[in-house]
């Protein structure tokens, strides 16, 4: 599994809740690509159009608080976001992100340490973030083993299928 | 060492039979509630998983509540998919668009008992802690795996214990208390943790008031809000559950809490509380907001759309009128609540006062329909979230308050201390 992510860092504030990541009024859109055009449009209007694969969202405290909606990490992933780095995460967002295979890294004072739009390289397994233009290396908290297993499998659905296959082959 | 309610209930649902805070454990789920997330998000995940069965059709509860009845084609399609799922797998428990808000109808169903472990596809699934059940919200992927296996993993939460003493008398409501507690905790103050609510104030509360508190535990980030059953909760379960009334779980005397908070309502002088935008944790006494003009007063939701909520609003509005500069929308939390309010004359009183009474749905609370806010509009609301854009336009302002404060404010057209309207 390649877990080196290269892209630009997009910085948002503390307490970006799930309604700000994707507003409830868009939850009836069944197609994620269509829904993702509205991602983060409240705190960062126009950002969704700028995001390219490998970019990273950097946030402050309690990113993803509020609703249980899996659409929140999903629209970021659909836009190509490689990982989210925050000072802290609301537990539902954190769980949902790993469930769909989107890494969420915890970094103290995260959103004060990045310049908006700067180039970063992230090694998820090592928890290392390199700010390329400034030659700065930041160390995130290690990803817990269960979350790492989810990432390595490619998400909870992939892990479920692997386990089901194992069970079936054992029975045979 | 003793155990908390969360440790005990989660533990009793593991193969090992016990669990401690910090453990990550596999649990068997007693009941799963899913709403529109089923048709919109869970069914595609089940397809991806290649699952064509459900683990137990008697333990899945499907509700069409968020956009009910469908205000547009997209909602209609999601509802149609849910109905198809219910038919295809013979799901025993289904509430269609005529029923009400998931948390309320689930509580009314008698399917939740003390000691149960319940998961819902909605963050306010913490509500069932009011009956002594451990319950929490999970999203589409986790719910899909539960539908297939009846199992999920949980990290056993540490617990914050909150003891509350003192009289909570009208027009003060449990909403004022929980807004105060969330303001003190902060909106991530209970992140990853469970909250246990204890003390004589909680012991004396109606089931309705208790549900409001557990419902909003998530607004401090909590995984669950738990209460030990009181007489009201026991009677609620006894009168609704068929046979099995569950197992009451009490925390051990020497249970370990990460924090223990004490509130004496008299000594803190609890006032009606209002949370200003943009966070449920920004609560302050109503006196700090009095006089702010409102465009809409909204009374409803899984937080405060129950009979006692409608009753106190009617009591405050009897013989009065909604201010000409404002509109009031009342959305009873369920058909049962609506019917009981009809029988008591509450609906008539509210209608005579000029309120609009809608069918039971999440509706305006999620910015769905039946009371969506326009740019710059100000709403005082008995709901649970005031994030930007929550009830409509991102520049709309939502002030969270108790049903009493909502009703008083509707009459005056501005944010009003309900104690002033109560005495008039």
Coordinates of C-alpha atoms in Angstrom, one line a residue:
Chain A
X1 CA 0.0 0.0 0.0
X2 CA 1.4 3.3 -1.0
X3 CA 0.7 5.8 1.8
X4 CA 2.8 8.8 0.7
X5 CA 0.6 11.6 -0.2
X6 CA 1.8 14.7 -2.1
X7 CA -0.2 17.8 -2.6
X8 CA -1.2 21.2 -1.3
X9 CA -2.4 21.9 2.2
X10 CA -5.7 23.7 2.6
X11 CA -6.2 25.2 6.0
X12 CA -9.5 25.6 7.8
X13 CA -10.4 26.8 11.4
X14 CA -11.3 25.1 14.7
X15 CA -14.7 23.5 15.0
X16 CA -15.5 22.8 11.4
X17 CA -18.6 20.7 11.9
X18 CA -20.2 18.2 9.5
X19 CA -22.8 20.7 8.3
X20 CA -19.9 22.9 7.2
X21 CA -18.1 20.0 5.5
X22 CA -21.3 19.1 3.6
X23 CA -24.6 20.8 4.4
X24 CA -27.7 18.7 5.2
X25 CA -29.5 20.1 2.2
X26 CA -27.2 18.2 -0.1
X27 CA -27.6 14.8 1.6
X28 CA -30.4 13.8 -0.8
X29 CA -28.0 13.9 -3.7
X30 CA -27.3 10.3 -4.4
X31 CA -24.2 10.8 -6.6
X32 CA -21.1 11.6 -4.5
X33 CA -19.3 13.5 -7.4
X34 CA -22.2 15.9 -7.6
X35 CA -22.5 16.3 -3.9
X36 CA -18.7 16.9 -3.5
X37 CA -19.0 20.1 -5.5
X38 CA -20.5 21.6 -2.3
X39 CA -17.9 20.3 0.1
X40 CA -16.6 22.9 2.6
X41 CA -18.6 25.7 0.7
X42 CA -19.5 27.4 4.0
X43 CA -16.0 27.9 5.5
X44 CA -14.2 27.9 2.1
X45 CA -16.4 28.9 -0.8
X46 CA -14.8 27.9 -4.1
X47 CA -12.2 25.5 -2.5
X48 CA -13.8 22.4 -3.8
X49 CA -13.0 23.4 -7.4
X50 CA -9.4 24.0 -6.5
X51 CA -8.7 20.7 -4.9
X52 CA -6.6 18.2 -6.8
X53 CA -5.8 14.6 -6.0
X54 CA -3.3 14.3 -3.2
X55 CA -4.2 17.6 -1.5
X56 CA -4.6 17.7 2.2
X57 CA -7.1 19.4 4.5
X58 CA -5.6 20.9 7.7
X59 CA -7.9 21.8 10.5
X60 CA -8.0 22.9 14.1
X61 CA -9.9 21.5 17.0
X62 CA -12.8 19.0 16.7
X63 CA -12.9 18.7 13.0
X64 CA -16.1 16.9 11.9
X65 CA -18.2 17.5 15.0
X66 CA -22.0 17.0 14.9
X67 CA -23.7 14.6 12.6
X68 CA -22.7 11.0 12.0
X69 CA -22.9 11.5 8.3
X70 CA -20.3 9.5 6.3
X71 CA -20.9 11.9 3.5
X72 CA -18.5 14.3 5.3
X73 CA -15.3 12.3 4.8
X74 CA -16.6 10.8 1.6
X75 CA -17.0 14.1 -0.3
X76 CA -13.4 15.1 0.7
X77 CA -12.2 11.7 -0.6
X78 CA -14.1 12.0 -3.8
X79 CA -12.5 15.4 -4.4
X80 CA -9.1 13.7 -4.1
X81 CA -8.1 14.7 -0.6
X82 CA -5.4 12.3 0.5
X83 CA -5.7 12.8 4.2
X84 CA -7.0 15.2 6.8
X85 CA -4.7 16.5 9.5
X86 CA -6.2 18.2 12.5
X87 CA -5.5 19.2 16.1
X88 CA -8.4 16.9 17.1
X89 CA -11.3 15.1 15.5
X90 CA -14.9 14.4 16.6
X91 CA -15.0 10.7 17.1
X92 CA -17.6 9.9 14.4
X93 CA -15.7 11.8 11.7
X94 CA -12.5 10.0 12.7
X95 CA -14.2 6.5 12.6
X96 CA -16.0 7.2 9.4
X97 CA -12.8 8.5 7.7
X98 CA -10.9 5.3 8.4
X99 CA -13.9 3.2 7.5
X100 CA -13.8 4.6 4.0
X101 CA -10.0 4.5 3.8
X102 CA -9.3 8.2 4.3
X103 CA -6.4 8.7 6.8
X104 CA -7.0 11.2 9.6
X105 CA -3.9 12.4 11.4
X106 CA -3.7 14.2 14.7
X107 CA -1.1 17.0 15.0
X108 CA -0.8 19.4 17.8
X109 CA -1.6 23.0 16.8
X110 CA -2.1 21.7 13.3
X111 CA -3.8 24.6 11.6
X112 CA -1.2 27.2 12.8
X113 CA 1.7 25.3 11.3
X114 CA 0.8 25.3 7.7
X115 CA 0.6 28.1 5.1
X116 CA -2.6 27.8 3.0
X117 CA -1.8 26.2 -0.3
X118 CA 1.8 25.1 0.5
X119 CA 3.2 21.8 -0.8
X120 CA 3.3 19.0 1.6
X121 CA 4.3 15.3 1.6
X122 CA 2.6 13.0 4.1
X123 CA 3.8 9.6 5.2
X124 CA 0.8 8.2 6.9
X125 CA 2.4 5.0 8.3
X126 CA 5.2 7.1 9.9
X127 CA 2.9 9.9 10.8
X128 CA 5.3 12.4 9.2
X129 CA 4.4 15.6 7.3
X130 CA 7.0 17.5 5.3
X131 CA 6.5 21.1 4.4
X132 CA 8.4 21.0 1.2
X133 CA 9.1 24.7 0.6
X134 CA 10.3 25.3 4.1
X135 CA 12.1 22.0 4.8
X136 CA 10.1 21.5 8.0
X137 CA 9.2 18.0 9.3
X138 CA 6.2 17.6 11.5
X139 CA 5.3 14.5 13.6
X140 CA 1.7 13.5 14.0
X141 CA 0.4 11.1 16.6
X142 CA 0.7 7.5 15.5
X143 CA -2.4 5.9 13.9
X144 CA -3.9 3.3 16.2
X145 CA -3.4 -0.3 15.1
X146 CA -7.1 -0.9 14.3
X147 CA -7.3 2.2 12.2
X148 CA -4.0 1.2 10.4
X149 CA -5.6 -2.2 9.7
X150 CA -8.6 -0.5 8.1
X151 CA -6.3 1.7 6.0
X152 CA -4.2 -1.2 4.9
X153 CA -7.2 -3.2 3.9
X154 CA -8.6 -0.3 2.0
X155 CA -11.5 0.5 4.3
X156 CA -14.1 -1.4 6.4
X157 CA -15.9 -2.9 3.4
X158 CA -12.7 -4.4 2.0
X159 CA -11.8 -5.7 5.5
X160 CA -15.3 -7.3 5.8
X161 CA -14.9 -9.0 2.4
X162 CA -11.4 -10.3 3.3
X163 CA -12.7 -11.7 6.6
X164 CA -15.7 -13.3 4.9
X165 CA -13.5 -14.9 2.2
X166 CA -11.2 -16.2 5.0
X167 CA -14.2 -17.7 6.8
X168 CA -15.6 -19.3 3.7
X169 CA -12.2 -20.8 2.8
X170 CA -11.7 -22.1 6.3
X171 CA -15.1 -23.8 6.2
X172 CA -14.2 -25.4 2.9
Chain B
X1 CA -12.3 -1.8 40.5
X2 CA -15.9 -0.9 39.9
X3 CA -17.5 -0.3 36.5
X4 CA -19.5 2.5 34.9
X5 CA -22.8 1.9 33.1
X6 CA -21.0 2.1 29.7
X7 CA -18.5 -0.5 30.7
X8 CA -21.1 -2.8 32.1
X9 CA -23.5 -2.6 29.2
X10 CA -20.9 -2.8 26.5
X11 CA -19.2 -5.7 28.4
X12 CA -22.4 -7.7 28.6
X13 CA -22.6 -7.5 24.8
X14 CA -19.1 -9.0 24.2
X15 CA -18.2 -12.6 24.0
X16 CA -15.9 -12.2 27.0
X17 CA -18.7 -10.7 29.0
X18 CA -16.8 -7.8 30.3
X19 CA -15.0 -4.7 29.1
X20 CA -13.1 -1.7 30.5
X21 CA -12.6 1.8 29.4
X22 CA -10.0 2.0 26.7
X23 CA -10.6 -1.5 25.4
X24 CA -11.6 -1.9 21.8
X25 CA -14.2 -4.7 21.7
X26 CA -16.5 -6.5 19.3
X27 CA -20.2 -6.2 20.4
X28 CA -23.5 -7.8 19.5
X29 CA -26.1 -5.2 18.8
X30 CA -29.6 -5.6 20.2
X31 CA -31.3 -3.2 17.8
X32 CA -30.3 -1.2 14.8
X33 CA -32.2 1.9 13.7
X34 CA -31.7 3.2 10.2
X35 CA -33.5 6.1 8.5
X36 CA -33.0 7.7 5.0
X37 CA -29.3 6.8 5.3
X38 CA -30.4 3.3 4.4
X39 CA -31.7 4.1 0.9
X40 CA -29.2 6.8 0.2
X41 CA -25.9 5.4 1.6
X42 CA -26.2 2.0 3.3
X43 CA -27.8 0.1 0.4
X44 CA -24.9 1.0 -2.0
X45 CA -22.4 -0.2 0.7
X46 CA -24.3 -3.5 1.0
X47 CA -24.1 -3.9 -2.7
X48 CA -20.4 -3.3 -2.6
X49 CA -20.1 -5.9 0.2
X50 CA -22.1 -8.3 -1.9
X51 CA -24.5 -8.9 1.0
X52 CA -28.0 -10.1 0.1
X53 CA -29.3 -11.0 3.6
X54 CA -29.9 -9.3 6.9
X55 CA -28.7 -10.6 10.2
X56 CA -32.0 -10.5 12.0
X57 CA -35.1 -8.9 10.5
X58 CA -36.6 -8.5 14.0
X59 CA -33.8 -6.4 15.2
X60 CA -33.8 -3.8 12.4
X61 CA -36.0 -0.7 12.6
X62 CA -36.4 1.4 9.4
X63 CA -37.8 4.9 9.5
X64 CA -38.6 7.5 6.8
X65 CA -38.4 10.6 8.8
X66 CA -36.0 13.3 7.7
X67 CA -37.8 14.5 4.7
X68 CA -41.3 13.2 5.3
X69 CA -43.5 13.2 3.3
X70 CA -41.1 13.7 0.4
X71 CA -40.8 17.3 -0.6
X72 CA -38.9 16.5 -3.8
X73 CA -38.1 13.7 -6.2
X74 CA -34.8 12.8 -4.5
X75 CA -36.3 12.2 -1.1
X76 CA -39.1 10.3 -2.8
X77 CA -36.6 8.0 -4.4
X78 CA -34.8 7.4 -1.1
X79 CA -38.1 6.6 0.6
X80 CA -39.0 4.2 -2.2
X81 CA -35.7 2.4 -1.8
X82 CA -36.3 2.0 2.0
X83 CA -39.8 0.5 1.4
X84 CA -38.3 -1.9 -1.2
X85 CA -35.6 -2.9 1.4
X86 CA -38.3 -3.5 4.1
X87 CA -40.3 -5.6 1.7
X88 CA -37.4 -7.6 0.3
X89 CA -36.0 -8.7 3.6
X90 CA -39.3 -8.8 5.5
X91 CA -38.1 -6.2 8.1
X92 CA -40.4 -6.4 11.1
X93 CA -40.3 -2.8 12.2
X94 CA -41.0 0.0 9.7
X95 CA -42.2 3.5 10.2
X96 CA -43.0 5.2 7.0
X97 CA -43.5 8.9 6.4
X98 CA -46.7 8.9 8.5
X99 CA -44.9 8.0 11.7
X100 CA -42.6 10.6 13.1
X101 CA -39.0 11.2 14.1
X102 CA -36.9 8.1 14.4
X103 CA -35.8 8.6 18.0
X104 CA -39.2 9.3 19.3
X105 CA -40.9 6.5 17.4
X106 CA -38.2 4.1 18.6
X107 CA -38.8 5.1 22.2
X108 CA -42.5 4.7 21.7
X109 CA -42.1 1.3 20.1
X110 CA -41.2 -0.5 23.3
X111 CA -38.2 -2.1 21.6
X112 CA -35.7 -0.3 23.8
X113 CA -35.2 -1.6 27.2
X114 CA -32.7 -0.8 30.0
X115 CA -29.4 -2.6 29.5
X116 CA -29.8 -2.8 25.7
X117 CA -27.1 -1.9 23.2
X118 CA -28.6 0.1 20.4
X119 CA -27.0 1.6 17.3
X120 CA -28.7 4.2 15.1
X121 CA -27.6 5.7 11.8
X122 CA -28.0 9.1 13.4
X123 CA -25.9 11.0 15.9
X124 CA -28.8 11.7 18.2
X125 CA -29.2 8.0 18.8
X126 CA -27.7 8.8 22.3
X127 CA -31.4 9.6 23.2
X128 CA -32.1 6.1 24.4
X129 CA -29.8 6.5 27.3
X130 CA -32.8 8.0 29.0
X131 CA -34.2 4.5 29.5
X132 CA -30.9 3.1 30.6
X133 CA -29.8 1.7 27.3
X134 CA -26.3 2.2 25.8
X135 CA -26.9 3.8 22.4
X136 CA -24.8 5.7 19.9
X137 CA -24.8 6.8 16.3
X138 CA -22.7 5.3 13.6
X139 CA -22.7 6.0 9.9
X140 CA -23.4 4.1 6.7
X141 CA -20.5 1.6 6.5
X142 CA -20.8 0.6 10.1
X143 CA -24.6 0.2 9.8
X144 CA -24.2 -1.9 6.7
X145 CA -21.8 -4.2 8.5
X146 CA -24.3 -4.5 11.4
X147 CA -27.1 -5.3 9.0
X148 CA -24.9 -8.1 7.6
X149 CA -23.5 -9.4 10.9
X150 CA -25.2 -7.9 13.9
X151 CA -21.8 -7.0 15.2
X152 CA -19.7 -3.8 15.4
X153 CA -16.6 -2.7 17.2
X154 CA -16.6 -0.1 20.0
X155 CA -13.8 1.6 21.9
X156 CA -15.2 1.4 25.5
X157 CA -15.5 5.1 26.5
X158 CA -14.3 6.7 29.7
X159 CA -17.2 8.3 31.6
X160 CA -17.9 11.8 32.9
X161 CA -20.3 11.6 35.8
X162 CA -22.6 14.6 36.3
X163 CA -24.8 14.8 39.5
X164 CA -27.6 17.4 39.5
X165 CA -29.6 18.4 42.6
X166 CA -32.3 20.9 43.0
X167 CA -35.7 21.9 41.6
X168 CA -36.2 22.4 37.9
X169 CA -39.6 24.1 37.9
X170 CA -41.5 25.6 34.9
X171 CA -40.8 27.4 32.8
X172 CA -37.3 26.1 33.5
X173 CA -36.8 22.8 31.5
X174 CA -34.3 20.1 31.1
X175 CA -33.3 21.9 27.9
X176 CA -32.0 24.8 29.9
X177 CA -30.0 22.4 32.1
X178 CA -28.4 20.5 29.2
X179 CA -27.6 23.8 27.3
X180 CA -25.8 24.9 30.5
X181 CA -23.9 21.6 30.8
X182 CA -22.8 21.7 27.2
X183 CA -21.7 25.3 27.6
X184 CA -19.6 24.2 30.6
X185 CA -18.2 21.1 28.8
X186 CA -17.6 22.7 25.5
X187 CA -18.6 21.1 22.2
X188 CA -15.7 18.6 22.4
X189 CA -15.5 18.3 26.2
X190 CA -17.0 14.8 26.2
X191 CA -15.4 13.7 22.9
X192 CA -14.8 9.9 23.0
X193 CA -16.5 9.7 26.4
X194 CA -19.8 8.7 27.8
X195 CA -21.8 10.9 30.2
X196 CA -23.7 9.5 33.2
X197 CA -26.4 11.9 34.5
X198 CA -27.3 11.3 38.1
X199 CA -28.9 13.1 41.1
X200 CA -32.3 13.9 42.4
X201 CA -33.1 16.3 39.6
X202 CA -32.6 13.6 37.0
X203 CA -34.3 11.0 39.2
X204 CA -37.5 13.2 39.3
X205 CA -37.6 14.0 35.5
X206 CA -40.2 12.7 33.1
X207 CA -39.0 10.4 30.3
X208 CA -39.5 13.3 27.9
X209 CA -37.2 15.6 29.9
X210 CA -34.6 12.9 30.3
X211 CA -34.6 12.2 26.5
X212 CA -33.8 15.8 25.8
X213 CA -30.7 15.6 28.0
X214 CA -29.4 12.3 26.6
X215 CA -30.3 13.4 23.0
X216 CA -28.0 16.4 23.3
X217 CA -25.0 14.6 25.0
X218 CA -23.6 14.3 21.5
X219 CA -23.4 18.1 21.3
X220 CA -20.6 17.9 23.8
X221 CA -19.1 15.1 21.6
X222 CA -20.2 12.3 23.9
X223 CA -20.5 8.8 22.6
X224 CA -23.5 8.2 24.8
X225 CA -25.6 9.9 27.5
X226 CA -26.8 7.4 30.2
X227 CA -29.2 7.6 33.1
X228 CA -30.3 4.8 35.4
X229 CA -34.0 4.1 35.0
X230 CA -36.3 6.0 37.4
X231 CA -40.0 5.2 38.0
X232 CA -41.1 7.2 35.0
X233 CA -38.7 5.2 32.7
X234 CA -39.7 1.9 34.3
X235 CA -43.4 2.7 33.7
X236 CA -42.6 3.8 30.2
X237 CA -40.9 0.5 29.3
X238 CA -43.4 -1.6 31.2
X239 CA -46.4 -0.1 29.4
X240 CA -44.8 -0.5 26.0
X241 CA -42.4 -3.4 25.9
X242 CA -44.0 -6.8 25.2
X243 CA -42.9 -9.0 28.0
X244 CA -39.2 -8.4 28.4
X245 CA -38.6 -5.2 30.3
X246 CA -34.8 -5.4 30.2
X247 CA -32.1 -5.4 32.8
X248 CA -31.4 -2.3 34.8
X249 CA -27.7 -1.5 34.9
X250 CA -26.3 0.7 37.7
X251 CA -22.8 1.9 38.0
X252 CA -20.7 0.4 40.7
X253 CA -20.1 2.6 43.8
X254 CA -16.4 2.5 43.1
X255 CA -16.7 3.0 39.3
X256 CA -13.9 5.1 37.9
X257 CA -14.8 8.4 36.3
X258 CA -12.5 10.7 34.3
X259 CA -14.4 13.6 35.8
X260 CA -17.2 14.1 38.3
X261 CA -19.2 17.3 38.2
X262 CA -21.8 18.5 40.7
X263 CA -24.6 21.0 40.0
X264 CA -26.9 22.4 42.6
X265 CA -29.5 24.3 40.6
X266 CA -30.4 26.6 43.5
X267 CA -26.8 27.6 44.2
X268 CA -25.9 28.1 40.5
X269 CA -29.2 30.0 40.0
X270 CA -30.0 28.3 36.7
X271 CA -31.8 30.6 34.3
X272 CA -33.4 29.8 31.0
X273 CA -30.5 29.2 28.6
X274 CA -30.0 30.2 25.0
X275 CA -27.2 29.0 22.7
X276 CA -26.3 31.6 20.1
X277 CA -24.9 30.6 16.7
X278 CA -22.8 28.9 15.6
X279 CA -22.5 26.3 18.3
X280 CA -24.8 24.4 20.8
X281 CA -22.0 25.0 23.3
X282 CA -22.3 28.7 23.3
X283 CA -25.2 28.8 25.8
X284 CA -25.6 31.8 28.0
X285 CA -28.5 33.1 30.2
X286 CA -31.5 34.3 28.2
X287 CA -31.1 37.8 29.7
X288 CA -28.0 38.3 27.5
X289 CA -30.1 37.8 24.3
X290 CA -33.4 39.4 25.2
X291 CA -34.7 41.8 22.6
X292 CA -33.1 40.1 19.6
X293 CA -35.8 40.2 16.9
X294 CA -36.9 36.9 15.5
X295 CA -38.3 35.9 12.1
X296 CA -39.2 32.3 13.1
X297 CA -39.9 30.4 16.3
X298 CA -39.5 26.6 15.7
X299 CA -40.9 24.1 18.2
X300 CA -40.1 20.5 17.3
X301 CA -37.4 17.9 16.7
X302 CA -36.2 14.7 18.5
X303 CA -34.8 17.1 21.2
X304 CA -38.0 19.0 22.1
X305 CA -41.0 18.0 20.1
X306 CA -42.7 15.8 22.7
X307 CA -46.0 16.3 24.5
X308 CA -44.7 18.1 27.5
X309 CA -42.9 20.5 25.1
X310 CA -46.0 21.3 23.2
X311 CA -48.0 21.5 26.5
X312 CA -45.8 24.2 28.0
X313 CA -45.9 26.2 24.8
X314 CA -49.7 26.0 24.7
X315 CA -49.8 27.0 28.3
X316 CA -47.8 30.1 27.6
X317 CA -49.6 31.0 24.4
X318 CA -53.2 30.4 25.4
X319 CA -55.2 33.5 24.5
X320 CA -52.2 35.2 22.9
X321 CA -51.0 35.6 19.4
X322 CA -47.8 35.0 17.6
X323 CA -46.2 38.4 17.1
X324 CA -47.1 39.8 13.6
X325 CA -43.4 40.2 12.8
X326 CA -42.7 36.5 13.3
X327 CA -44.0 33.0 12.3
X328 CA -44.2 30.0 14.6
X329 CA -43.9 26.5 13.3
X330 CA -44.7 23.5 15.5
X331 CA -43.6 20.0 14.4
X332 CA -44.7 17.3 16.9
X333 CA -42.1 14.6 17.2
X334 CA -44.4 11.7 16.3
X335 CA -47.9 10.8 15.3
X336 CA -48.5 9.6 18.9
X337 CA -47.4 13.0 20.3
X338 CA -49.6 14.8 17.7
X339 CA -52.6 12.7 18.5
X340 CA -52.2 13.2 22.2
X341 CA -51.7 16.9 21.7
X342 CA -54.9 17.0 19.7
X343 CA -56.9 15.2 22.4
X344 CA -55.6 17.7 25.0
X345 CA -56.6 20.7 22.9
X346 CA -52.9 21.7 22.6
X347 CA -53.0 21.8 18.8
X348 CA -56.1 24.0 18.9
X349 CA -54.5 26.5 21.3
X350 CA -51.4 26.7 19.2
X351 CA -53.3 27.1 16.0
X352 CA -55.5 29.8 17.6
X353 CA -52.4 31.6 18.6
X354 CA -51.4 31.7 14.9
X355 CA -48.8 28.8 14.9
X356 CA -48.4 26.6 11.9
X357 CA -48.6 22.9 12.9
X358 CA -46.9 20.5 10.5
X359 CA -46.8 16.7 10.3
X360 CA -44.1 14.9 12.3
X361 CA -40.7 15.0 10.6
X362 CA -37.2 16.1 11.1
X363 CA -38.1 18.8 8.6
X364 CA -36.8 22.3 9.5
X365 CA -34.3 21.1 12.0
X366 CA -32.1 19.6 9.2
X367 CA -32.9 22.4 6.8
X368 CA -35.0 19.9 4.8
X369 CA -38.5 21.4 4.5
X370 CA -41.4 22.9 6.5
X371 CA -39.6 25.9 7.9
X372 CA -36.3 26.4 6.1
X373 CA -34.6 29.8 6.8
X374 CA -33.6 32.5 4.3
X375 CA -30.6 34.7 4.2
X376 CA -30.1 36.7 7.4
X377 CA -33.2 35.3 9.1
X378 CA -33.2 34.8 12.8
X379 CA -34.8 31.7 14.3
X380 CA -35.3 30.7 18.0
X381 CA -35.5 26.9 17.9
X382 CA -36.1 24.1 20.4
X383 CA -33.8 21.9 18.2
X384 CA -30.2 20.7 18.9
X385 CA -27.9 22.3 16.4
X386 CA -27.3 25.9 15.3
X387 CA -24.3 25.4 13.0
X388 CA -24.1 27.7 10.0
X389 CA -26.5 26.5 7.3
X390 CA -28.1 23.9 9.5
X391 CA -31.7 25.1 9.0
X392 CA -31.3 26.7 5.6
X393 CA -29.2 29.6 4.5
X394 CA -25.7 29.8 5.8
X395 CA -26.2 33.4 6.9
X396 CA -29.4 32.5 8.9
X397 CA -29.0 32.8 12.7
X398 CA -30.3 30.0 14.9
X399 CA -30.7 30.4 18.7
X400 CA -31.3 27.2 20.6
X401 CA -33.6 27.3 23.5
X402 CA -36.3 25.5 25.5
X403 CA -39.9 25.1 24.2
X404 CA -40.9 27.6 26.9
X405 CA -38.4 30.2 25.7
X406 CA -39.4 29.5 22.0
X407 CA -43.1 30.1 22.9
X408 CA -42.5 33.3 24.9
X409 CA -40.3 34.6 22.1
X410 CA -42.9 33.8 19.4
X411 CA -45.5 35.9 21.3
X412 CA -43.2 38.9 21.6
X413 CA -41.4 38.6 18.3
X414 CA -38.0 38.8 20.1
X415 CA -36.0 36.6 22.3
X416 CA -37.8 36.6 25.6
X417 CA -37.3 35.2 29.1
X418 CA -40.2 32.7 29.5
X419 CA -40.6 33.7 33.1
X420 CA -41.9 37.1 31.9
X421 CA -44.6 35.5 29.7
X422 CA -45.5 32.9 32.3
X423 CA -46.6 35.5 34.8
X424 CA -48.7 37.6 32.4

